[in-house]
């Protein structure tokens, strides 16, 4: 999971392993809620996890990523920043 194989300029293959952003979101919620985070609905009910992982996939060049994605999930406003940090703010919603 989170493993990408690319062709480097020298035509040698390199492998970059990075934790998927979906795993980072789930870990952040689990750190806040403990075992109760298993009661959250599947992430795909709030946002497309494949698109999110592609958006925050490791860059294979020396350029910076800018921006952020904000969505509601599991009673939180989730903000994923360009540097792959995840912020959680509780929402007033009673259901996830």
Coordinates of C-alpha atoms in Angstrom, one line a residue:
X1 CA 0.0 0.0 0.0
X2 CA 1.4 3.4 -0.9
X3 CA 4.2 1.9 -3.0
X4 CA 5.0 3.5 -6.4
X5 CA 7.5 2.4 -9.0
X6 CA 8.9 5.0 -11.3
X7 CA 11.5 5.1 -14.0
X8 CA 14.3 7.4 -13.1
X9 CA 16.2 9.4 -15.8
X10 CA 18.9 6.7 -15.8
X11 CA 16.3 4.1 -16.8
X12 CA 16.8 2.3 -13.5
X13 CA 13.6 1.7 -11.6
X14 CA 13.2 3.2 -8.1
X15 CA 10.6 2.5 -5.6
X16 CA 9.1 5.1 -3.3
X17 CA 7.1 3.9 -0.4
X18 CA 4.9 6.4 1.4
X19 CA 1.9 5.9 3.7
X20 CA -1.3 6.6 1.9
X21 CA -3.2 9.7 2.9
X22 CA -6.2 7.5 3.7
X23 CA -4.2 5.6 6.3
X24 CA -3.0 8.9 7.7
X25 CA -6.6 10.1 8.0
X26 CA -7.7 6.9 9.7
X27 CA -4.7 7.0 12.1
X28 CA -5.5 10.6 13.0
X29 CA -9.1 9.7 13.9
X30 CA -8.0 6.6 15.8
X31 CA -5.6 8.7 17.8
X32 CA -8.4 11.1 18.8
X33 CA -11.2 8.6 19.2
X34 CA -9.4 5.4 20.2
X35 CA -11.1 2.1 19.3
X36 CA -14.4 3.9 18.6
X37 CA -13.1 5.1 15.2
X38 CA -14.1 1.7 13.8
X39 CA -17.7 3.0 14.0
X40 CA -16.9 5.5 11.2
X41 CA -18.5 4.8 7.9
X42 CA -16.2 3.8 5.0
X43 CA -14.2 6.8 3.8
X44 CA -15.6 6.5 0.3
X45 CA -19.0 7.6 1.6
X46 CA -17.4 11.1 2.2
X47 CA -14.7 11.4 -0.6
X48 CA -13.1 9.3 -3.3
X49 CA -10.1 7.7 -1.5
X50 CA -8.4 6.8 -4.8
X51 CA -8.5 10.4 -6.0
X52 CA -7.3 11.6 -2.6
X53 CA -4.4 9.2 -2.7
X54 CA -3.5 10.3 -6.2
X55 CA -3.7 13.9 -5.3
X56 CA -1.3 13.5 -2.3
X57 CA 0.9 10.8 -3.9
X58 CA 4.7 11.4 -3.5
X59 CA 6.2 13.8 -6.0
X60 CA 9.0 12.4 -8.1
X61 CA 10.5 15.8 -9.0
X62 CA 11.7 18.7 -7.0
X63 CA 8.6 20.8 -7.0
X64 CA 6.3 21.8 -4.2
X65 CA 2.7 20.9 -3.8
X66 CA 0.3 23.7 -2.7
X67 CA -3.3 23.7 -1.5
X68 CA -5.5 21.6 0.7
X69 CA -8.6 19.4 0.6
X70 CA -11.4 19.9 3.2
X71 CA -14.3 17.5 3.7
X72 CA -16.5 16.2 6.5
X73 CA -16.0 12.7 7.8
X74 CA -16.9 10.8 10.9
X75 CA -18.0 13.9 12.9
X76 CA -14.9 15.9 11.9
X77 CA -14.0 18.5 9.4
X78 CA -10.9 16.9 7.9
X79 CA -8.2 19.1 6.3
X80 CA -5.4 17.5 4.3
X81 CA -2.6 20.0 3.6
X82 CA -0.2 19.9 0.7
X83 CA 2.6 18.6 3.0
X84 CA 0.3 15.6 3.9
X85 CA -0.5 16.8 7.4
X86 CA -4.0 16.0 8.6
X87 CA -6.1 18.3 10.8
X88 CA -9.3 17.3 12.5
X89 CA -11.9 19.7 13.8
X90 CA -15.0 18.4 15.4
X91 CA -18.3 19.2 13.7
X92 CA -21.7 19.6 15.3
X93 CA -23.1 16.6 13.4
X94 CA -24.3 13.7 15.5
X95 CA -23.8 11.1 12.8
X96 CA -20.8 10.3 10.6

